[in-house]
């Protein structure tokens, strides 16, 4: 397949002096001849503006911790160092239309409650004592735990630990919401939410996987998971168990999607998340798909090849795969597994029928094995 634009069916008008004059006239009326822009605005295949990136935790951690002393929680709202793709500074996206940042909360700190159209998720990187209140429910989360803050749900969070700060990764669909001009934001009228139920009630009720609790058929009508937190221990155990029974995906190793226990679908309508395990020495095959992905290295060390570029990673590092970029992952340890947390916009791609995926094939049409 060649992608020349000099073919019947593509715009291939050659400029002339007369046409230039015509274009200038169109411009005066805030119009443009489609054939001048058609090949750009309708590319043969996705042309992400975002570039593949890796942010090293050992570089960012000191800066994130420094911000603790520099700004007060009540002034910052959220004390976050956002990870911004060099090509997407205008919309504060890390990749595609996804935002991510490292949030820090000191011992005893709490952030005020708010809600917004953007959906949020958290992956705890380090520290004990983090909590979040979502829809009035208080959840406690520790390192490796994944939690959601669905869109338009009141939320606030803090650190009730005494030892030291908590750092977690925020993932939000802010750039998507803004691209669609749908952003709203409200500060909670009482600044803090009233708490309902016992701590971790969503986990106590809905956290038993396939054991489906009765009594929620009518009362749970929300378009997101009633389970708000997914602890690391269970997630890692599930990966280890799955690894005993199967090889998983050729592209991702053993990979599990954090899912809505009522539907089996994604935890929220716009974003989904995974945890994957790469066996010692495993090097996955390359593929590509529509949709953007942001990773956090939960465990181990290795590298990923993204659009032909190698990115070496270790625990806490964040990296991203732009839409339609070839990518493969490798675990550099011959003795220990490596785990990658990731979140993505696949639910958007799927619900809008934009999902496409293909394996990397060599010139003979075979999938090279690593
Ligand atoms: O905690 O709701 O990193 O609204 C950026 C925007 C976190 C949050 C961010 C937000 C939040």
mmCIF file of C-alpha atoms and ligand atoms in Angstrom:
data_model
loop_
_atom_site.group_PDB
_atom_site.id
_atom_site.type_symbol
_atom_site.label_atom_id
_atom_site.label_comp_id
_atom_site.label_asym_id
_atom_site.label_seq_id
_atom_site.Cartn_x
_atom_site.Cartn_y
_atom_site.Cartn_z
ATOM 1 C CA UNK A 1 0.000 0.000 0.000
ATOM 2 C CA UNK A 2 1.390 3.374 -0.980
ATOM 3 C CA UNK A 3 0.062 6.605 0.343
ATOM 4 C CA UNK A 4 0.798 9.003 -2.495
ATOM 5 C CA UNK A 5 -1.635 11.882 -2.762
ATOM 6 C CA UNK A 6 -0.987 12.165 -6.493
ATOM 7 C CA UNK A 7 -3.751 9.703 -7.324
ATOM 8 C CA UNK A 8 -7.299 9.817 -8.562
ATOM 9 C CA UNK A 9 -9.529 10.151 -5.499
ATOM 10 C CA UNK A 10 -7.136 12.464 -3.610
ATOM 11 C CA UNK A 11 -6.889 16.227 -3.988
ATOM 12 C CA UNK A 12 -4.144 16.942 -6.540
ATOM 13 C CA UNK A 13 -4.847 20.411 -7.887
ATOM 14 C CA UNK A 14 -1.678 22.261 -9.012
ATOM 15 C CA UNK A 15 -1.503 25.908 -7.987
ATOM 16 C CA UNK A 16 -1.694 28.566 -10.709
ATOM 17 C CA UNK A 17 -1.618 32.360 -10.551
ATOM 18 C CA UNK A 18 -5.328 32.433 -11.246
ATOM 19 C CA UNK A 19 -6.059 29.960 -8.480
ATOM 20 C CA UNK A 20 -3.904 31.994 -6.048
ATOM 21 C CA UNK A 21 -6.113 34.962 -6.730
ATOM 22 C CA UNK A 22 -9.190 32.825 -6.127
ATOM 23 C CA UNK A 23 -7.732 31.516 -2.840
ATOM 24 C CA UNK A 24 -7.030 35.064 -1.656
ATOM 25 C CA UNK A 25 -10.600 36.025 -2.391
ATOM 26 C CA UNK A 26 -11.940 32.973 -0.503
ATOM 27 C CA UNK A 27 -9.708 33.865 2.425
ATOM 28 C CA UNK A 28 -11.299 37.311 2.694
ATOM 29 C CA UNK A 29 -14.622 35.554 3.308
ATOM 30 C CA UNK A 30 -13.216 33.174 5.941
ATOM 31 C CA UNK A 31 -13.434 30.237 3.558
ATOM 32 C CA UNK A 32 -10.977 27.867 1.953
ATOM 33 C CA UNK A 33 -10.975 25.583 -1.066
ATOM 34 C CA UNK A 34 -11.330 22.077 0.356
ATOM 35 C CA UNK A 35 -8.860 20.559 -2.124
ATOM 36 C CA UNK A 36 -6.090 22.704 -0.577
ATOM 37 C CA UNK A 37 -6.582 21.150 2.878
ATOM 38 C CA UNK A 38 -8.411 17.888 2.150
ATOM 39 C CA UNK A 39 -5.381 15.578 2.278
ATOM 40 C CA UNK A 40 -4.301 17.129 5.576
ATOM 41 C CA UNK A 41 -7.675 17.036 7.317
ATOM 42 C CA UNK A 42 -8.495 13.577 5.988
ATOM 43 C CA UNK A 43 -5.197 11.689 6.347
ATOM 44 C CA UNK A 44 -4.918 8.125 5.053
ATOM 45 C CA UNK A 45 -4.374 6.972 8.625
ATOM 46 C CA UNK A 46 -4.122 8.715 12.045
ATOM 47 C CA UNK A 47 -1.424 11.377 12.315
ATOM 48 C CA UNK A 48 -1.115 12.057 16.048
ATOM 49 C CA UNK A 49 0.286 15.433 17.023
ATOM 50 C CA UNK A 50 1.561 13.894 20.274
ATOM 51 C CA UNK A 51 4.980 12.284 20.278
ATOM 52 C CA UNK A 52 5.943 9.180 22.299
ATOM 53 C CA UNK A 53 7.321 10.305 25.677
ATOM 54 C CA UNK A 54 8.786 8.890 28.836
ATOM 55 C CA UNK A 55 8.943 10.838 32.085
ATOM 56 C CA UNK A 56 11.402 9.421 34.613
ATOM 57 C CA UNK A 57 10.133 9.176 38.169
ATOM 58 C CA UNK A 58 13.597 9.760 39.591
ATOM 59 C CA UNK A 59 13.669 13.145 37.798
ATOM 60 C CA UNK A 60 10.120 14.164 38.699
ATOM 61 C CA UNK A 61 9.884 12.902 42.287
ATOM 62 C CA UNK A 62 12.149 15.598 43.833
ATOM 63 C CA UNK A 63 10.200 18.322 42.017
ATOM 64 C CA UNK A 64 6.849 16.872 43.047
ATOM 65 C CA UNK A 65 8.024 16.773 46.676
ATOM 66 C CA UNK A 66 9.408 20.304 46.419
ATOM 67 C CA UNK A 67 5.943 21.563 45.505
ATOM 68 C CA UNK A 68 4.726 20.464 48.958
ATOM 69 C CA UNK A 69 6.623 23.346 50.552
ATOM 70 C CA UNK A 70 6.003 25.821 47.765
ATOM 71 C CA UNK A 71 2.197 25.863 47.556
ATOM 72 C CA UNK A 72 -0.560 25.270 50.077
ATOM 73 C CA UNK A 73 -3.238 22.699 49.253
ATOM 74 C CA UNK A 74 -5.981 25.291 49.716
ATOM 75 C CA UNK A 75 -4.343 27.637 47.239
ATOM 76 C CA UNK A 76 -3.438 25.099 44.581
ATOM 77 C CA UNK A 77 -6.762 23.224 44.744
ATOM 78 C CA UNK A 78 -4.851 20.166 43.632
ATOM 79 C CA UNK A 79 -1.072 20.099 44.055
ATOM 80 C CA UNK A 80 -0.067 18.422 40.834
ATOM 81 C CA UNK A 81 2.863 18.398 38.449
ATOM 82 C CA UNK A 82 1.217 17.759 35.080
ATOM 83 C CA UNK A 83 3.083 15.731 32.450
ATOM 84 C CA UNK A 84 2.697 17.558 29.177
ATOM 85 C CA UNK A 85 3.488 16.297 25.718
ATOM 86 C CA UNK A 86 5.863 18.808 24.066
ATOM 87 C CA UNK A 87 3.515 18.946 21.072
ATOM 88 C CA UNK A 88 0.326 19.376 23.119
ATOM 89 C CA UNK A 89 1.233 22.218 25.475
ATOM 90 C CA UNK A 90 -1.728 24.235 24.222
ATOM 91 C CA UNK A 91 -4.200 21.713 25.645
ATOM 92 C CA UNK A 92 -2.111 20.304 28.550
ATOM 93 C CA UNK A 93 -2.403 16.763 27.196
ATOM 94 C CA UNK A 94 0.148 14.024 27.878
ATOM 95 C CA UNK A 95 -0.921 12.161 24.744
ATOM 96 C CA UNK A 96 -3.906 12.467 22.424
ATOM 97 C CA UNK A 97 -6.751 13.946 24.444
ATOM 98 C CA UNK A 98 -5.646 12.492 27.776
ATOM 99 C CA UNK A 99 -4.197 14.424 30.690
ATOM 100 C CA UNK A 100 -1.963 13.032 33.428
ATOM 101 C CA UNK A 101 -0.127 14.404 36.442
ATOM 102 C CA UNK A 102 1.599 13.465 39.671
ATOM 103 C CA UNK A 103 -0.325 14.707 42.697
ATOM 104 C CA UNK A 104 1.244 15.027 46.135
ATOM 105 C CA UNK A 105 -0.423 15.341 49.526
ATOM 106 C CA UNK A 106 1.441 15.799 52.777
ATOM 107 C CA UNK A 107 0.519 14.001 56.020
ATOM 108 C CA UNK A 108 -2.760 15.312 57.416
ATOM 109 C CA UNK A 109 -3.626 17.315 54.324
ATOM 110 C CA UNK A 110 -7.015 17.334 52.681
ATOM 111 C CA UNK A 111 -8.224 18.889 49.446
ATOM 112 C CA UNK A 112 -11.587 20.588 49.047
ATOM 113 C CA UNK A 113 -14.481 18.915 47.228
ATOM 114 C CA UNK A 114 -15.410 19.714 43.664
ATOM 115 C CA UNK A 115 -16.874 18.126 40.579
ATOM 116 C CA UNK A 116 -16.385 18.592 36.880
ATOM 117 C CA UNK A 117 -17.307 17.177 33.513
ATOM 118 C CA UNK A 118 -13.921 15.514 33.185
ATOM 119 C CA UNK A 119 -13.626 12.004 34.574
ATOM 120 C CA UNK A 120 -10.604 11.159 36.712
ATOM 121 C CA UNK A 121 -8.725 8.095 37.825
ATOM 122 C CA UNK A 122 -5.863 7.558 40.256
ATOM 123 C CA UNK A 123 -2.981 5.150 40.462
ATOM 124 C CA UNK A 124 -1.122 5.318 43.769
ATOM 125 C CA UNK A 125 2.641 5.439 43.299
ATOM 126 C CA UNK A 126 3.916 5.745 46.864
ATOM 127 C CA UNK A 127 2.971 6.568 50.437
ATOM 128 C CA UNK A 128 0.507 5.356 53.025
ATOM 129 C CA UNK A 129 -2.643 7.084 54.203
ATOM 130 C CA UNK A 130 -4.298 8.323 51.002
ATOM 131 C CA UNK A 131 -8.074 8.546 50.940
ATOM 132 C CA UNK A 132 -10.647 9.843 48.545
ATOM 133 C CA UNK A 133 -14.337 10.592 48.984
ATOM 134 C CA UNK A 134 -16.373 9.931 45.836
ATOM 135 C CA UNK A 135 -20.144 10.497 45.839
ATOM 136 C CA UNK A 136 -19.927 10.720 49.648
ATOM 137 C CA UNK A 137 -18.136 7.353 49.964
ATOM 138 C CA UNK A 138 -14.747 7.329 51.616
ATOM 139 C CA UNK A 139 -12.123 4.999 50.174
ATOM 140 C CA UNK A 140 -8.644 4.322 51.441
ATOM 141 C CA UNK A 141 -5.983 3.589 48.862
ATOM 142 C CA UNK A 142 -2.370 2.465 49.025
ATOM 143 C CA UNK A 143 0.531 1.902 46.601
ATOM 144 C CA UNK A 144 -0.499 0.048 43.441
ATOM 145 C CA UNK A 145 -4.212 0.665 44.021
ATOM 146 C CA UNK A 146 -6.384 2.015 41.242
ATOM 147 C CA UNK A 147 -9.400 4.241 41.948
ATOM 148 C CA UNK A 148 -11.939 6.121 39.864
ATOM 149 C CA UNK A 149 -13.621 9.498 40.128
ATOM 150 C CA UNK A 150 -16.377 9.334 37.502
ATOM 151 C CA UNK A 151 -17.392 12.504 35.752
ATOM 152 C CA UNK A 152 -19.648 14.858 37.626
ATOM 153 C CA UNK A 153 -19.208 12.946 40.900
ATOM 154 C CA UNK A 154 -18.285 15.132 43.882
ATOM 155 C CA UNK A 155 -14.794 14.235 45.018
ATOM 156 C CA UNK A 156 -12.169 15.285 47.485
ATOM 157 C CA UNK A 157 -9.111 13.568 48.819
ATOM 158 C CA UNK A 158 -6.320 13.689 51.313
ATOM 159 C CA UNK A 159 -3.634 11.932 53.246
ATOM 160 C CA UNK A 160 -4.387 10.808 56.777
ATOM 161 C CA UNK A 161 -1.013 9.135 57.158
ATOM 162 C CA UNK A 162 1.575 10.422 59.591
ATOM 163 C CA UNK A 163 4.744 9.111 57.962
ATOM 164 C CA UNK A 164 5.108 11.137 54.845
ATOM 165 C CA UNK A 165 3.620 12.306 51.607
ATOM 166 C CA UNK A 166 1.475 10.339 49.203
ATOM 167 C CA UNK A 167 2.110 10.591 45.477
ATOM 168 C CA UNK A 168 -0.447 9.298 43.049
ATOM 169 C CA UNK A 169 -0.876 9.606 39.323
ATOM 170 C CA UNK A 170 -4.012 11.388 38.132
ATOM 171 C CA UNK A 171 -5.482 10.526 34.743
ATOM 172 C CA UNK A 172 -8.243 12.701 33.323
ATOM 173 C CA UNK A 173 -10.009 13.214 30.021
ATOM 174 C CA UNK A 174 -9.788 17.012 30.375
ATOM 175 C CA UNK A 175 -8.454 17.622 26.826
ATOM 176 C CA UNK A 176 -11.251 15.472 25.371
ATOM 177 C CA UNK A 177 -13.926 17.326 27.319
ATOM 178 C CA UNK A 178 -12.434 20.654 26.256
ATOM 179 C CA UNK A 179 -12.092 19.558 22.612
ATOM 180 C CA UNK A 180 -15.834 18.937 22.702
ATOM 181 C CA UNK A 181 -16.504 22.241 24.516
ATOM 182 C CA UNK A 182 -18.298 20.421 27.314
ATOM 183 C CA UNK A 183 -16.348 21.528 30.390
ATOM 184 C CA UNK A 184 -18.167 22.517 33.601
ATOM 185 C CA UNK A 185 -16.697 22.884 37.081
ATOM 186 C CA UNK A 186 -18.240 23.400 40.517
ATOM 187 C CA UNK A 187 -16.804 23.875 43.986
ATOM 188 C CA UNK A 188 -18.840 21.954 46.582
ATOM 189 C CA UNK A 189 -21.290 24.329 48.324
ATOM 190 C CA UNK A 190 -20.128 23.085 51.755
ATOM 191 C CA UNK A 191 -16.467 22.807 50.668
ATOM 192 C CA UNK A 192 -16.387 19.229 52.045
ATOM 193 C CA UNK A 193 -18.823 16.381 51.381
ATOM 194 C CA UNK A 194 -20.954 14.698 53.968
ATOM 195 C CA UNK A 195 -19.753 11.101 54.305
ATOM 196 C CA UNK A 196 -22.208 8.270 53.832
ATOM 197 C CA UNK A 197 -21.804 4.592 54.741
ATOM 198 C CA UNK A 198 -18.731 2.841 56.026
ATOM 199 C CA UNK A 199 -15.207 3.364 54.709
ATOM 200 C CA UNK A 200 -14.537 1.360 51.521
ATOM 201 C CA UNK A 201 -18.260 0.545 51.158
ATOM 202 C CA UNK A 202 -18.013 0.208 47.353
ATOM 203 C CA UNK A 203 -15.190 -2.305 47.744
ATOM 204 C CA UNK A 204 -16.978 -4.208 50.522
ATOM 205 C CA UNK A 205 -20.141 -4.432 48.423
ATOM 206 C CA UNK A 206 -18.896 -4.871 44.865
ATOM 207 C CA UNK A 207 -15.294 -6.008 45.278
ATOM 208 C CA UNK A 208 -15.832 -9.764 45.157
ATOM 209 C CA UNK A 209 -15.431 -10.138 41.417
ATOM 210 C CA UNK A 210 -17.865 -12.694 40.053
ATOM 211 C CA UNK A 211 -19.962 -12.802 43.243
ATOM 212 C CA UNK A 212 -22.715 -10.449 42.237
ATOM 213 C CA UNK A 213 -24.530 -8.765 45.106
ATOM 214 C CA UNK A 214 -28.337 -8.587 44.954
ATOM 215 C CA UNK A 215 -30.154 -5.349 45.608
ATOM 216 C CA UNK A 216 -28.489 -3.136 42.992
ATOM 217 C CA UNK A 217 -30.543 -4.018 39.917
ATOM 218 C CA UNK A 218 -32.658 -0.868 40.129
ATOM 219 C CA UNK A 219 -30.669 1.363 42.394
ATOM 220 C CA UNK A 220 -27.436 1.415 40.349
ATOM 221 C CA UNK A 221 -28.355 3.304 37.199
ATOM 222 C CA UNK A 222 -25.150 5.295 36.821
ATOM 223 C CA UNK A 223 -23.038 4.888 33.674
ATOM 224 C CA UNK A 224 -19.936 3.976 35.652
ATOM 225 C CA UNK A 225 -18.673 1.232 37.887
ATOM 226 C CA UNK A 226 -20.195 0.991 41.377
ATOM 227 C CA UNK A 227 -16.772 -0.301 42.435
ATOM 228 C CA UNK A 228 -14.552 2.736 42.976
ATOM 229 C CA UNK A 229 -11.262 1.142 44.024
ATOM 230 C CA UNK A 230 -9.231 -1.876 42.891
ATOM 231 C CA UNK A 231 -6.509 -2.880 45.354
ATOM 232 C CA UNK A 232 -3.054 -3.906 44.170
ATOM 233 C CA UNK A 233 -2.903 -7.211 46.086
ATOM 234 C CA UNK A 234 -5.972 -8.678 44.347
ATOM 235 C CA UNK A 235 -4.912 -7.311 40.977
ATOM 236 C CA UNK A 236 -1.418 -8.752 41.214
ATOM 237 C CA UNK A 237 -2.733 -12.104 42.493
ATOM 238 C CA UNK A 238 -5.157 -12.237 39.550
ATOM 239 C CA UNK A 239 -2.301 -11.586 37.115
ATOM 240 C CA UNK A 240 -0.129 -14.279 38.697
ATOM 241 C CA UNK A 241 -2.983 -16.762 38.585
ATOM 242 C CA UNK A 242 -3.776 -15.986 34.964
ATOM 243 C CA UNK A 243 -0.080 -16.409 34.128
ATOM 244 C CA UNK A 244 -0.217 -19.969 35.463
ATOM 245 C CA UNK A 245 -3.000 -20.844 33.055
ATOM 246 C CA UNK A 246 -2.315 -18.933 29.846
ATOM 247 C CA UNK A 247 0.199 -16.953 27.844
ATOM 248 C CA UNK A 248 -2.157 -13.977 27.568
ATOM 249 C CA UNK A 249 -1.890 -11.579 24.664
ATOM 250 C CA UNK A 250 1.049 -11.726 22.218
ATOM 251 C CA UNK A 251 1.177 -7.909 22.383
ATOM 252 C CA UNK A 252 0.709 -7.307 26.087
ATOM 253 C CA UNK A 253 1.482 -10.471 28.015
ATOM 254 C CA UNK A 254 -1.009 -11.178 30.773
ATOM 255 C CA UNK A 255 -3.323 -8.175 30.724
ATOM 256 C CA UNK A 256 -6.430 -7.493 32.788
ATOM 257 C CA UNK A 257 -8.909 -4.694 32.356
ATOM 258 C CA UNK A 258 -10.287 -3.068 35.494
ATOM 259 C CA UNK A 259 -13.961 -3.528 34.774
ATOM 260 C CA UNK A 260 -17.386 -2.475 35.969
ATOM 261 C CA UNK A 261 -18.649 -5.546 37.866
ATOM 262 C CA UNK A 262 -22.263 -4.819 36.836
ATOM 263 C CA UNK A 263 -21.584 -4.776 33.108
ATOM 264 C CA UNK A 264 -18.151 -6.306 32.531
ATOM 265 C CA UNK A 265 -17.368 -3.155 30.534
ATOM 266 C CA UNK A 266 -15.007 -0.267 31.180
ATOM 267 C CA UNK A 267 -15.074 1.476 34.558
ATOM 268 C CA UNK A 268 -16.165 4.771 33.006
ATOM 269 C CA UNK A 269 -17.638 5.770 29.625
ATOM 270 C CA UNK A 270 -14.568 7.667 28.421
ATOM 271 C CA UNK A 271 -11.577 5.932 29.995
ATOM 272 C CA UNK A 272 -10.544 2.394 30.741
ATOM 273 C CA UNK A 273 -7.509 1.022 32.556
ATOM 274 C CA UNK A 274 -5.403 -2.125 32.598
ATOM 275 C CA UNK A 275 -2.736 -3.832 34.617
ATOM 276 C CA UNK A 276 -0.452 -6.156 32.697
ATOM 277 C CA UNK A 277 2.304 -8.565 33.627
ATOM 278 C CA UNK A 278 5.339 -9.319 31.515
ATOM 279 C CA UNK A 279 7.018 -12.596 32.380
ATOM 280 C CA UNK A 280 10.766 -12.598 33.135
ATOM 281 C CA UNK A 281 12.577 -12.026 29.845
ATOM 282 C CA UNK A 282 9.346 -11.611 27.890
ATOM 283 C CA UNK A 283 9.428 -9.435 24.789
ATOM 284 C CA UNK A 284 6.010 -8.928 23.236
ATOM 285 C CA UNK A 285 5.163 -8.649 19.555
ATOM 286 C CA UNK A 286 4.392 -5.263 18.061
ATOM 287 C CA UNK A 287 0.940 -4.020 17.149
ATOM 288 C CA UNK A 288 -0.877 -0.752 16.790
ATOM 289 C CA UNK A 289 -4.392 0.466 17.382
ATOM 290 C CA UNK A 290 -6.408 3.638 17.527
ATOM 291 C CA UNK A 291 -6.651 5.202 20.972
ATOM 292 C CA UNK A 292 -4.014 6.739 23.233
ATOM 293 C CA UNK A 293 -2.429 5.044 26.237
ATOM 294 C CA UNK A 294 -0.566 6.366 29.283
ATOM 295 C CA UNK A 295 1.467 3.892 31.364
ATOM 296 C CA UNK A 296 2.857 3.851 34.858
ATOM 297 C CA UNK A 297 5.478 1.241 35.652
ATOM 298 C CA UNK A 298 4.031 -0.552 38.676
ATOM 299 C CA UNK A 299 6.834 -3.078 39.075
ATOM 300 C CA UNK A 300 10.119 -4.123 37.538
ATOM 301 C CA UNK A 301 12.228 -2.775 34.718
ATOM 302 C CA UNK A 302 12.289 -3.084 30.990
ATOM 303 C CA UNK A 303 11.706 -1.100 27.855
ATOM 304 C CA UNK A 304 9.102 -0.379 25.238
ATOM 305 C CA UNK A 305 9.695 0.354 21.579
ATOM 306 C CA UNK A 306 7.217 3.006 20.489
ATOM 307 C CA UNK A 307 7.139 4.217 16.883
ATOM 308 C CA UNK A 308 10.663 2.860 16.433
ATOM 309 C CA UNK A 309 12.108 4.539 19.526
ATOM 310 C CA UNK A 310 13.303 2.618 22.588
ATOM 311 C CA UNK A 311 12.240 3.887 26.017
ATOM 312 C CA UNK A 312 13.819 2.195 29.034
ATOM 313 C CA UNK A 313 11.649 2.239 32.116
ATOM 314 C CA UNK A 314 11.644 1.403 35.791
ATOM 315 C CA UNK A 315 9.164 1.638 38.642
ATOM 316 C CA UNK A 316 7.233 4.914 38.760
ATOM 317 C CA UNK A 317 8.146 6.019 35.245
ATOM 318 C CA UNK A 318 5.312 7.273 33.061
ATOM 319 C CA UNK A 319 5.276 6.841 29.297
ATOM 320 C CA UNK A 320 2.752 7.171 26.517
ATOM 321 C CA UNK A 321 1.794 5.524 23.244
ATOM 322 C CA UNK A 322 0.080 7.818 20.733
ATOM 323 C CA UNK A 323 -2.780 6.503 18.634
ATOM 324 C CA UNK A 324 -1.758 4.157 15.790
ATOM 325 C CA UNK A 325 1.908 4.031 16.894
ATOM 326 C CA UNK A 326 3.577 0.603 16.706
ATOM 327 C CA UNK A 327 4.573 -0.585 20.146
ATOM 328 C CA UNK A 328 5.993 -3.608 21.941
ATOM 329 C CA UNK A 329 7.163 -4.185 25.511
ATOM 330 C CA UNK A 330 10.099 -6.044 27.031
ATOM 331 C CA UNK A 331 10.871 -7.159 30.566
ATOM 332 C CA UNK A 332 14.637 -6.856 31.083
ATOM 333 C CA UNK A 333 14.757 -9.075 34.152
ATOM 334 C CA UNK A 334 15.349 -12.802 33.684
ATOM 335 C CA UNK A 335 14.041 -13.593 37.175
ATOM 336 C CA UNK A 336 11.270 -11.115 38.086
ATOM 337 C CA UNK A 337 8.031 -10.173 36.414
ATOM 338 C CA UNK A 338 7.291 -6.577 35.405
ATOM 339 C CA UNK A 339 3.887 -4.920 35.708
ATOM 340 C CA UNK A 340 2.556 -1.976 33.760
ATOM 341 C CA UNK A 341 -0.483 0.003 34.806
ATOM 342 C CA UNK A 342 -2.096 1.908 31.953
ATOM 343 C CA UNK A 343 -5.175 3.928 31.141
ATOM 344 C CA UNK A 344 -6.631 4.831 27.780
ATOM 345 C CA UNK A 345 -9.478 6.344 25.790
ATOM 346 C CA UNK A 346 -10.538 3.025 24.206
ATOM 347 C CA UNK A 347 -14.167 3.312 25.419
ATOM 348 C CA UNK A 348 -14.474 6.491 23.336
ATOM 349 C CA UNK A 349 -12.900 4.816 20.326
ATOM 350 C CA UNK A 350 -15.172 1.793 20.655
ATOM 351 C CA UNK A 351 -18.430 3.605 21.345
ATOM 352 C CA UNK A 352 -17.846 5.942 18.394
ATOM 353 C CA UNK A 353 -16.846 2.972 16.181
ATOM 354 C CA UNK A 354 -13.294 4.373 15.738
ATOM 355 C CA UNK A 355 -11.518 1.269 17.033
ATOM 356 C CA UNK A 356 -8.955 -0.363 14.718
ATOM 357 C CA UNK A 357 -6.089 -2.664 15.516
ATOM 358 C CA UNK A 358 -3.450 -4.470 13.506
ATOM 359 C CA UNK A 359 -0.426 -6.678 14.119
ATOM 360 C CA UNK A 360 2.996 -5.690 12.865
ATOM 361 C CA UNK A 361 3.901 -7.868 9.893
ATOM 362 C CA UNK A 362 7.220 -8.143 8.120
ATOM 363 C CA UNK A 363 7.562 -7.779 4.352
ATOM 364 C CA UNK A 364 6.575 -11.410 3.835
ATOM 365 C CA UNK A 365 3.375 -10.912 5.787
ATOM 366 C CA UNK A 366 4.574 -12.730 8.886
ATOM 367 C CA UNK A 367 4.516 -11.480 12.437
ATOM 368 C CA UNK A 368 8.148 -11.309 13.595
ATOM 369 C CA UNK A 369 8.655 -12.930 16.999
ATOM 370 C CA UNK A 370 11.034 -11.364 19.477
HETATM 371 O O1 LIG B 1 -8.304 15.663 41.446
HETATM 372 O O2 LIG B 1 -10.007 16.368 40.361
HETATM 373 O O3 LIG B 1 -4.538 16.332 38.233
HETATM 374 O O4 LIG B 1 -9.628 18.232 38.662
HETATM 375 C C1 LIG B 1 -6.232 17.773 37.474
HETATM 376 C C2 LIG B 1 -7.520 18.248 37.578
HETATM 377 C C3 LIG B 1 -6.624 16.331 39.327
HETATM 378 C C4 LIG B 1 -8.805 16.244 40.493
HETATM 379 C C5 LIG B 1 -5.804 16.811 38.349
HETATM 380 C C6 LIG B 1 -8.373 17.755 38.566
HETATM 381 C C7 LIG B 1 -7.908 16.792 39.440
#
